[in-house]
Short mmCIF file of C-alpha atoms and ligand atoms in Angstrom, two decimals:
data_model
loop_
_atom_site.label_atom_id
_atom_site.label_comp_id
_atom_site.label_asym_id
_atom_site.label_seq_id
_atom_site.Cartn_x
_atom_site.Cartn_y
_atom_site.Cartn_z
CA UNK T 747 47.00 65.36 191.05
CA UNK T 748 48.31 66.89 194.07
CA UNK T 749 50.48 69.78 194.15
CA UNK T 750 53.84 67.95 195.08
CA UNK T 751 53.71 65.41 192.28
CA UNK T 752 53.71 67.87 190.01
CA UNK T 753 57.41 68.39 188.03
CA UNK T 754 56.97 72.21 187.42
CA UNK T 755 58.40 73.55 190.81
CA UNK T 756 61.36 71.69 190.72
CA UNK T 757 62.23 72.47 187.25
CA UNK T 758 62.00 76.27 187.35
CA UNK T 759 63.86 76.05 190.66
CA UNK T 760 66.99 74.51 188.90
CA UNK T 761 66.60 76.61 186.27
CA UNK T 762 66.73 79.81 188.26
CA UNK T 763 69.52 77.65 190.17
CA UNK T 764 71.36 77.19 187.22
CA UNK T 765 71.23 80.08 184.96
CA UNK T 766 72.46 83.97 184.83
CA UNK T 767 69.12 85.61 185.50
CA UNK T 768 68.83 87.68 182.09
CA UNK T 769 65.45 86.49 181.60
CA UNK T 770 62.21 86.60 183.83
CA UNK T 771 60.17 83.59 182.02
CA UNK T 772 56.55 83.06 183.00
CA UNK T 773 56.43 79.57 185.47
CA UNK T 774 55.71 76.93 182.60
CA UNK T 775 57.90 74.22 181.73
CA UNK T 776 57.34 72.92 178.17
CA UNK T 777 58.52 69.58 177.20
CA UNK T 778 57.27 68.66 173.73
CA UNK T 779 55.24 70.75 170.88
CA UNK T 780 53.14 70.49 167.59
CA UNK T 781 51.72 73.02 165.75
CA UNK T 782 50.14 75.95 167.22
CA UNK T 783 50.11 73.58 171.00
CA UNK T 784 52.69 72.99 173.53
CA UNK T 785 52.46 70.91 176.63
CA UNK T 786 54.48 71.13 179.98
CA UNK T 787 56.41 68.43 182.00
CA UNK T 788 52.92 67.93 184.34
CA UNK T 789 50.64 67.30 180.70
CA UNK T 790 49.14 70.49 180.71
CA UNK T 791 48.46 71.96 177.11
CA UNK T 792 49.20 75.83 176.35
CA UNK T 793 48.01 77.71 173.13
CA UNK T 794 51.15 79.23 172.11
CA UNK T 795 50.08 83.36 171.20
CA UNK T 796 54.09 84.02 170.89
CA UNK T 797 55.60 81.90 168.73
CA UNK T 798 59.29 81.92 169.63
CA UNK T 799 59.10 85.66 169.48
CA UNK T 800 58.10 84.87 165.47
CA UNK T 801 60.65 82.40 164.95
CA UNK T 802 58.20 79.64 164.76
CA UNK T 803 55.82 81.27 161.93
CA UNK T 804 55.27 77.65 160.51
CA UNK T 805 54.18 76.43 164.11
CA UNK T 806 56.06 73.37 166.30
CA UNK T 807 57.66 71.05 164.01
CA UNK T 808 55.95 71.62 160.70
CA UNK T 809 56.55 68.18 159.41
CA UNK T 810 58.79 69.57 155.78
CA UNK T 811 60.65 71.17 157.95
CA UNK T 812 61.76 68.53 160.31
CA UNK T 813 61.81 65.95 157.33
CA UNK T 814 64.23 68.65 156.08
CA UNK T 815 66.16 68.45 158.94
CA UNK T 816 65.78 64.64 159.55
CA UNK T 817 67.11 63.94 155.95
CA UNK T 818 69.90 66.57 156.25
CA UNK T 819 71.52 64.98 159.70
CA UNK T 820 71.43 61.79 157.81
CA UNK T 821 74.13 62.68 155.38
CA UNK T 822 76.08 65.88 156.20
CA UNK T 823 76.09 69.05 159.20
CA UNK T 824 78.67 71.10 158.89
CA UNK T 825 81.57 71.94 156.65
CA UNK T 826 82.40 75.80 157.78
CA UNK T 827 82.49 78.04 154.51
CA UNK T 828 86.69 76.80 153.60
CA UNK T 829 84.27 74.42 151.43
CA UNK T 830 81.11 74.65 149.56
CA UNK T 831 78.17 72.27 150.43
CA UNK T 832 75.45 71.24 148.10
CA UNK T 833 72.44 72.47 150.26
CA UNK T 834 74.42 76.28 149.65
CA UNK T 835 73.87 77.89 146.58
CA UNK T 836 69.76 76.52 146.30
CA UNK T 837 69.00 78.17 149.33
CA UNK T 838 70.93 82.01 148.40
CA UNK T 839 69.24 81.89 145.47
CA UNK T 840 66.27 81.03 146.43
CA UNK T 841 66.13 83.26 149.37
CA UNK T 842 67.53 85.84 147.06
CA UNK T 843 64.51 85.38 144.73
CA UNK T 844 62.04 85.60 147.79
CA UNK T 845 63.95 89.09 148.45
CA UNK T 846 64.42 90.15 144.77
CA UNK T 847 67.81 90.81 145.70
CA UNK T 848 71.05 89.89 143.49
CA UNK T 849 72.93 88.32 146.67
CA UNK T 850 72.95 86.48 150.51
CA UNK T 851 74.71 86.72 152.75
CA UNK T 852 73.72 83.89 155.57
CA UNK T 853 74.71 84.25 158.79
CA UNK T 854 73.29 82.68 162.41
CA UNK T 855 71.35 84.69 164.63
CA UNK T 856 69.77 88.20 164.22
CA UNK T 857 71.93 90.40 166.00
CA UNK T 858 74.50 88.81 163.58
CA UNK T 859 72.53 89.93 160.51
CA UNK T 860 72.55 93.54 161.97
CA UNK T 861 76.09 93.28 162.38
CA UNK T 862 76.62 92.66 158.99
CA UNK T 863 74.09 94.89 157.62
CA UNK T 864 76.43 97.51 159.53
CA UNK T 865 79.42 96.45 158.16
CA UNK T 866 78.16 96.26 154.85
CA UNK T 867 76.96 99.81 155.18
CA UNK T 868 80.24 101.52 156.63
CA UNK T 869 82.52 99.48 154.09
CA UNK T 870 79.62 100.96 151.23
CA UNK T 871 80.23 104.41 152.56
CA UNK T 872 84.00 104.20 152.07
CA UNK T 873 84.14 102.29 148.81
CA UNK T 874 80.83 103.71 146.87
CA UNK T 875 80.23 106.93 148.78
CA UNK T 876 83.24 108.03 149.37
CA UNK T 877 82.73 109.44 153.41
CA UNK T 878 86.04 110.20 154.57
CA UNK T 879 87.75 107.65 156.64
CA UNK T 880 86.06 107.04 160.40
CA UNK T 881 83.14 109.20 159.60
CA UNK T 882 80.12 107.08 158.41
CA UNK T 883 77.31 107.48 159.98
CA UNK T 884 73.91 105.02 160.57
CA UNK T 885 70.51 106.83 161.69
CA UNK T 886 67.97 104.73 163.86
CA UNK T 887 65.12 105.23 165.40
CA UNK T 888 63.66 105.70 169.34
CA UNK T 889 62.09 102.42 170.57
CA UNK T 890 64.32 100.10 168.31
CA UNK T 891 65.15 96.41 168.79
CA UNK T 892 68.21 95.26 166.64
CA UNK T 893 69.39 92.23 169.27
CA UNK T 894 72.03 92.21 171.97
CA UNK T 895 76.17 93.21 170.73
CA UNK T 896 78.12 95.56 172.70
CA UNK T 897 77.59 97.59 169.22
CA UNK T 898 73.53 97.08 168.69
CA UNK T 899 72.80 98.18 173.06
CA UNK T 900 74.89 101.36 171.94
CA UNK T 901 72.14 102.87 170.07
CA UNK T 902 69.56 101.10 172.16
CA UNK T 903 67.19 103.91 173.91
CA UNK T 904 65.93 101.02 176.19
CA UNK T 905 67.80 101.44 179.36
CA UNK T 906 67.98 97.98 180.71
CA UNK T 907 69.12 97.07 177.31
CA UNK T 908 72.25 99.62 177.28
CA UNK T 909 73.21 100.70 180.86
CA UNK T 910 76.35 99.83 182.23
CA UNK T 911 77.63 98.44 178.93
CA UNK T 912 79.67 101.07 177.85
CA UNK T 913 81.46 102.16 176.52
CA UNK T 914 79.29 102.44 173.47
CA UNK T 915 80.27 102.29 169.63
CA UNK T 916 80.04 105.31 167.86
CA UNK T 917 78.72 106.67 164.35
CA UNK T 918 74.62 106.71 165.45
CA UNK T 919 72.38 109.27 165.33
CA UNK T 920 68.64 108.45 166.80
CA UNK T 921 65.50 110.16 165.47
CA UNK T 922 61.66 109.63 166.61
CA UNK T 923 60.35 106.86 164.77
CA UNK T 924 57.47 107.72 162.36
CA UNK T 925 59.20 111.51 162.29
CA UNK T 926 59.87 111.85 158.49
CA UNK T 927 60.98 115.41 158.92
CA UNK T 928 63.48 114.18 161.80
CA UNK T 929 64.97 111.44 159.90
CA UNK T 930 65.72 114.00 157.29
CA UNK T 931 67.27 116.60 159.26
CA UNK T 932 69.33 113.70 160.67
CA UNK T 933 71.22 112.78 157.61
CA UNK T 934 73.79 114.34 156.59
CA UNK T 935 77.42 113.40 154.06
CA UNK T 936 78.29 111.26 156.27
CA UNK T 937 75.27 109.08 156.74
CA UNK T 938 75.51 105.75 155.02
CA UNK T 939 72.43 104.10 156.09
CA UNK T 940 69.04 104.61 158.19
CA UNK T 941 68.32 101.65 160.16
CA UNK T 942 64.55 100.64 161.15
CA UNK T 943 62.32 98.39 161.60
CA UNK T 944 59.20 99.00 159.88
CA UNK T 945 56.97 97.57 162.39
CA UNK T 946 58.59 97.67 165.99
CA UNK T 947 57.80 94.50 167.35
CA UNK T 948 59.70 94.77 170.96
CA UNK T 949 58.18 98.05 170.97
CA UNK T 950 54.89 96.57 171.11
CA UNK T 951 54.03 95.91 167.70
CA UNK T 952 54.41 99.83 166.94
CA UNK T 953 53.64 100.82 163.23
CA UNK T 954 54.54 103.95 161.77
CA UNK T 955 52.25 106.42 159.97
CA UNK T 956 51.33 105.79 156.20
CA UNK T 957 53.62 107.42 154.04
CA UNK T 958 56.53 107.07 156.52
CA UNK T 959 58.24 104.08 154.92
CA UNK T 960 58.05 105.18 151.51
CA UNK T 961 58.87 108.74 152.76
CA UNK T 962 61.96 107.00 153.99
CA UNK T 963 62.71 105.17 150.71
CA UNK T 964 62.48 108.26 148.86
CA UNK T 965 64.94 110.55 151.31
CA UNK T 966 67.51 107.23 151.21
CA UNK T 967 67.63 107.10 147.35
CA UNK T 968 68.03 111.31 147.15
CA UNK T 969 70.32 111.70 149.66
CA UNK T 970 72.46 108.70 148.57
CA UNK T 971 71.77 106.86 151.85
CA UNK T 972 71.20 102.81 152.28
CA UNK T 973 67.80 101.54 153.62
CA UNK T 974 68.10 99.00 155.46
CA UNK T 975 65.24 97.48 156.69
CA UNK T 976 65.44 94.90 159.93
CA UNK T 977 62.76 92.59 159.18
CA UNK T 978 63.71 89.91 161.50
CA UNK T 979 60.76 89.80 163.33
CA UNK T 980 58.23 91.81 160.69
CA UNK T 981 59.40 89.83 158.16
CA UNK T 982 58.62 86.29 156.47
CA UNK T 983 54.73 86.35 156.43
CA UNK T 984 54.35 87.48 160.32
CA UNK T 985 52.17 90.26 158.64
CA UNK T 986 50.57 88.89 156.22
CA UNK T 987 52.74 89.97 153.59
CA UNK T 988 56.51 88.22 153.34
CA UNK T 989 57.54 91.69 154.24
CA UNK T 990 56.00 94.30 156.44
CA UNK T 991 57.62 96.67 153.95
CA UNK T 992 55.21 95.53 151.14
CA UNK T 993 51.73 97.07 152.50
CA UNK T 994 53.55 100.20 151.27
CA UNK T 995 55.08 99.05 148.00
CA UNK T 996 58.74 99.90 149.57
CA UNK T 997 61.88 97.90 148.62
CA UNK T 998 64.71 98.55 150.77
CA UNK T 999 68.53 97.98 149.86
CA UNK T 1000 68.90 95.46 152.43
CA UNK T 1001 66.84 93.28 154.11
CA UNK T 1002 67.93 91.85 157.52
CA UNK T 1003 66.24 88.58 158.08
CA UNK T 1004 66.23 85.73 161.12
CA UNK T 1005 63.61 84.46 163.44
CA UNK T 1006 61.52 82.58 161.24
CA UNK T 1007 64.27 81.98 158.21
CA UNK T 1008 65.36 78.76 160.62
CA UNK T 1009 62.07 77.30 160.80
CA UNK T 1010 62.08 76.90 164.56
CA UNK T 1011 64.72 74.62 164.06
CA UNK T 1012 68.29 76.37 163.70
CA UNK T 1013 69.29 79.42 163.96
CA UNK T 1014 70.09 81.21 160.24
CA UNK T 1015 69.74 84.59 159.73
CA UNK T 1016 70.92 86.81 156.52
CA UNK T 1017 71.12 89.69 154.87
CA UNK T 1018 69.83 90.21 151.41
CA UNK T 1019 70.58 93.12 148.91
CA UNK T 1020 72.13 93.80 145.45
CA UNK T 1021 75.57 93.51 143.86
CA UNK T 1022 76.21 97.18 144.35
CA UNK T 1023 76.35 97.00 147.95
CA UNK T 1024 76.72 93.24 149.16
CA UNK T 1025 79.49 93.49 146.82
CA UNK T 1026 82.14 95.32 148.49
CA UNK T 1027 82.55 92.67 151.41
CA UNK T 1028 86.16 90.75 149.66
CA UNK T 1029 87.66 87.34 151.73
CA UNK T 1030 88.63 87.29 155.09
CA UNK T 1031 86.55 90.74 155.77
CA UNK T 1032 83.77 88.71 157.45
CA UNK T 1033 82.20 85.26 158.05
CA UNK T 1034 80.84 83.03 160.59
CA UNK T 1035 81.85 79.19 161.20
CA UNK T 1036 78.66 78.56 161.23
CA UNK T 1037 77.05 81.00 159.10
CA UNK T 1038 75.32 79.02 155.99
CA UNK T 1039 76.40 75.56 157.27
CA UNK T 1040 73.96 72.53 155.43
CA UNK T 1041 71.93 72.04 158.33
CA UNK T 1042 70.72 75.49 158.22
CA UNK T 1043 70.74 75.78 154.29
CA UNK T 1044 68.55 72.66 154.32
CA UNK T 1045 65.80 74.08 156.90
CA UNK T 1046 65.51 77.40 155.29
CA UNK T 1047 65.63 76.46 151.65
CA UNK T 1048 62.36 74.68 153.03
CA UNK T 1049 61.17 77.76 154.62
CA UNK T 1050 61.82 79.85 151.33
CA UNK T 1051 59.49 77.28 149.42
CA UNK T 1052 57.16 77.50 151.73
CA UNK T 1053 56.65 81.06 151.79
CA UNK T 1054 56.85 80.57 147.79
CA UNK T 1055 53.56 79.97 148.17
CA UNK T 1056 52.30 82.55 149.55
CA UNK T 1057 49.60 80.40 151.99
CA UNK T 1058 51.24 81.22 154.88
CA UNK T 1059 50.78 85.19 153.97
CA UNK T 1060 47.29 84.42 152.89
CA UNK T 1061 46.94 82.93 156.80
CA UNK T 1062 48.33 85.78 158.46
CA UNK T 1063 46.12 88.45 156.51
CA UNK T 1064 42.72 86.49 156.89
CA UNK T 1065 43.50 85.11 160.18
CA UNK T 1066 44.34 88.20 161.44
CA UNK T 1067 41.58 90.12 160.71
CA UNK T 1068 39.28 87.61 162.60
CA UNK T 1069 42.09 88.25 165.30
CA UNK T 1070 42.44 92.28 165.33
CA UNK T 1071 38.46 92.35 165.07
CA UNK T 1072 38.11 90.41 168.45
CA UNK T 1073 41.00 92.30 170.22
CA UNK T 1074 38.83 95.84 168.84
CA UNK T 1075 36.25 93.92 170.45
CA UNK T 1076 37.97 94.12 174.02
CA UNK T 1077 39.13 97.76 173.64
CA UNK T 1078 36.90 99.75 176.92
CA UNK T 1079 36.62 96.17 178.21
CA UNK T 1080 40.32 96.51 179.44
CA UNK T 1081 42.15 96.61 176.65
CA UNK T 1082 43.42 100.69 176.32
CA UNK T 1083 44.52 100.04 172.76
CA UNK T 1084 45.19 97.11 169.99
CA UNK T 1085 47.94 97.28 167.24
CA UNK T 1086 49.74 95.32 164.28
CA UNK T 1087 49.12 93.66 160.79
CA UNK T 1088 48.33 90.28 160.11
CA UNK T 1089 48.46 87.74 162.99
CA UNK T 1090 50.49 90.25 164.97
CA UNK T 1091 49.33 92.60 167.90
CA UNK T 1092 50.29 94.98 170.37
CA UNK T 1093 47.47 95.27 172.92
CA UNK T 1094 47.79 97.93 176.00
CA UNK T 1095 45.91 96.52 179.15
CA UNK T 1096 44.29 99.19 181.17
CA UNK T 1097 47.15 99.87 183.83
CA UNK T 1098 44.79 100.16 186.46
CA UNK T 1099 43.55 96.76 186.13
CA UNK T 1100 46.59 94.92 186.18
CA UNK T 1101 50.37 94.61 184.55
CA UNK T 1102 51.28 92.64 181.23
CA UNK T 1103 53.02 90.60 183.33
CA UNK T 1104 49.80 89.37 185.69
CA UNK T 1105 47.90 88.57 182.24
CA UNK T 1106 50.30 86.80 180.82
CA UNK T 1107 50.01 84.55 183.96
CA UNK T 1108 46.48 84.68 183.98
CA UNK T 1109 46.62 83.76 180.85
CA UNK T 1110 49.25 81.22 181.41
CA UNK T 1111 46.40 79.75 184.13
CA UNK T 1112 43.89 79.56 181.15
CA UNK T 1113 46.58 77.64 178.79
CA UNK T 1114 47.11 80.24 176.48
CA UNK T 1115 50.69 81.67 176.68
CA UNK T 1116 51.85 85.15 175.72
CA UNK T 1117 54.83 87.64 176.93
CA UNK T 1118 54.17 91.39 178.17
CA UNK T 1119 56.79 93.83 176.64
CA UNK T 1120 57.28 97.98 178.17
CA UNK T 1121 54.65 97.65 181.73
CA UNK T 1122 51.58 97.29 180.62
CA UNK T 1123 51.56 95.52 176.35
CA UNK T 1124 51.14 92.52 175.31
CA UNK T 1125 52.55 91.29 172.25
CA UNK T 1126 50.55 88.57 170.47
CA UNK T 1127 51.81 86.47 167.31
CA UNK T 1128 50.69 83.46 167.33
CA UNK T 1129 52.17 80.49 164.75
CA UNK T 1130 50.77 81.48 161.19
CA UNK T 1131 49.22 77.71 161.07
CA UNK T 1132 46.51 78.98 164.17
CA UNK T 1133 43.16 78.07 163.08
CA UNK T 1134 40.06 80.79 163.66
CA UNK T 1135 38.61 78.19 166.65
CA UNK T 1136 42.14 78.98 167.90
CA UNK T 1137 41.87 82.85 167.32
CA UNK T 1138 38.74 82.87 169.16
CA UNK T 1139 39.65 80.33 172.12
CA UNK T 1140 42.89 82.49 172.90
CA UNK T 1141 40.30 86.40 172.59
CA UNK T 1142 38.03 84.54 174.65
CA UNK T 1143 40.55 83.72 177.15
CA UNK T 1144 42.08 87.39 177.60
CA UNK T 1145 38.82 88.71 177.81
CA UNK T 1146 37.78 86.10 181.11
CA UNK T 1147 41.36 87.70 182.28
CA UNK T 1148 40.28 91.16 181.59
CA UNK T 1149 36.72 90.88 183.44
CA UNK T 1150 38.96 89.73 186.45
C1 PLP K 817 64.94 89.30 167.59
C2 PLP K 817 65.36 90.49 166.82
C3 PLP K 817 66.71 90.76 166.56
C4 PLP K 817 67.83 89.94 167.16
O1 PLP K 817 67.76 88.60 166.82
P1 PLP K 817 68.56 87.50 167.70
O2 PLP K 817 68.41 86.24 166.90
O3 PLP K 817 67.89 87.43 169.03
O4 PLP K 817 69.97 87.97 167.79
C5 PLP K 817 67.01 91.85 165.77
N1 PLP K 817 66.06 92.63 165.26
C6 PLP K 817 64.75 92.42 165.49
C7 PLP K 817 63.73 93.33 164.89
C8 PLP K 817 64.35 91.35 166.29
O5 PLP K 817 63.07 91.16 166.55
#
């Protein structure tokens, strides 16, 4: 085919045409998808290694999902919450289950669920812990990722994220992340809850020190202080657990959850946690028209059962093994450093060899498709559906990028 038959060019120069520039994507325009493979307007195929930033755990259309959603359009969308809906109450309680938690909350997107979990934990302070009015206080860590709000960017320590949107919300304190004895020191009467995410994925898959999440657990109950852990993109098998909080036995108060909770198909988010804290929200003090609406409930009642299972966990810890040993494998061969849990890795590329950003196009050449994060990492999670031929095919291909 010769270069000027191909549709690529023309699509990503309407897109960049047509759309704020709050994104840099690599040049590939997909057009259709199924299971761990995508393919562009032109036919090529791509091994997708990012997996909707892990909101596609279950792959490209896993088929209960979009029979799920199929059978759902057929017979009801959207009622808003001024009625209940039939698909409502399976999915909280399942979900809850999944969570061990008394109550859901279901909202849309993940910055949403952060929101709340914020809310939640300010209106807690007040009611439960009696912090005097105005004062609460949240801890969160250096290097977080909670999503995009005026609110979220103002304890961002990113600056692209935060600069020039001021001015910023108050009531944050930011600590190291892994720093036990920090965190401490941090919290003081006022403090209502310590944010974190217990593997930070934007970061570049960073994961604390053992010890440091139960460490946290333990200063939170003491101290009278909320966990809340934001396991939006850690969470729902990505690390081979259906929390990355589990490898250390640690149950927060709240877990944030999105990404993956939709399937790959809608956006849902939510926040579990028990009556004792989900409970002080009363009517009218928050909501969403579109929080918990059927379509939604009906995807991610699917995605619950699903990770009922437990195969999909399973997947991520064997499958990731095979995948961590072959990125070790690389480490001196370009690779400065490799990451994660499960089918989820941070990998540094030498900095003298090249950027994140030229692999990923390199890679992007060899039809396997990740995203650099911070210079020179790579974050790889592939869909949790990736067979080992797969796992080796997309190692393979990094290391013909690596050896130039
Ligand atoms: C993606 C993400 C969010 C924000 O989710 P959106 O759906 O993009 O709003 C929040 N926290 C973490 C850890 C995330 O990875």
């Amino acid at each position: 085919m010769i270069d000027d038959m191909l549709r690529t060019p023309e699509a990503i120069r309407d897109a960049e045409r047509w759309t704020a520039h709050n994104y840099h994507p690599l040049p590939v325009v997909i057009s259709s998808a199924e299971g761990s493979w995508l393919t562009d307007v032109d036919g090529r195929r791509y091994l997708d290694c990012l997996a909707g930033y892990s909101a596609l755990n279950f792959g490209h259309r896993h088929p209960t999902l979009i029979a799920a959603a199929h059978a759902q359009l057929d017979r009801l969308t959207l009622t808003s919450r001024a009625f209940i809906h039939d698909q409502f109450a399976d999915f909280c309680r399942e979900l809850a289950e999944l969570c061990g938690k008394d109550l859901v909350l279901p909202m849309n997107t993940g910055a949403e669920a952060v929101e709340t979990g914020i809310k939640v934990a300010r209106k807690w302070g007040y009611q439960v812990k009696g912090v005097a009015p105005g004062q609460a206080n949240i801890v969160v860590a250096e290097g977080n990722f909670h999503g995009r709000t005026t609110t979220i960017v103002s304890f961002s320590t990113d600056a692209d994220a935060r600069a020039d949107f001021g001015p910023y919300t108050p009531g944050f304190t930011v600590v190291p992340y892994g720093d036990l004895a920090a965190l401490t020191a941090a919290i003081d009467e006022n403090t209502v809850a310590v944010l974190i995410e217990p593997i930070q994925g934007e970061q570049g898959v960073v994961v604390p020190p053992e010890g440091y999440l139960p460490g946290v657990r333990r200063v939170c109950t003491e101290q009278n202080v909320l966990f809340i852990a934001d396991e939006i993109q850690s969470g729902l098998g990505r690390t081979g657990q259906t929390f990355a909080c589990d490898h250390e036995g640690v149950t927060p108060d709240m877990y944030l959850l999105g990404k993956a909770l939709g399937g790959g198909i809608v956006p849902v988010s939510a926040v579990a946690a028990n009556t004792d804290v989900l409970g002080v929200l009363r009517p009218g003090q928050h909501g969403s028209t579109f929080g918990g609406n059927p379509l939604a409930c009906a995807v991610a009642t699917e995605v619950v059962r699903l990770l009922a299972t437990g195969e999909f966990q399973r997947r991520s810890t064997e499958l990731g093994a095979r995948l961590h040993a072959g990125l070790r494998s690389l480490v001196g061969k370009g690779l400065v450093a490799v990451r994660g849990r499960g089918l989820w890795a941070g990998l540094d590329i030498d900095p003298t060899l090249m950027s994140g950003r030229e692999a990923c196009e390199r890679l992007a050449e060899r039809g396997v498709l990740a995203k650099d994060t911070h210079g020179a990492t790579i974050r790889l999670a592939p869909p949790l559906v990736i067979t080992e031929e797969e796992i080796d095919h997309a190692v393979a291909q990094l290391a013909a990028v690596l050896a130039g």
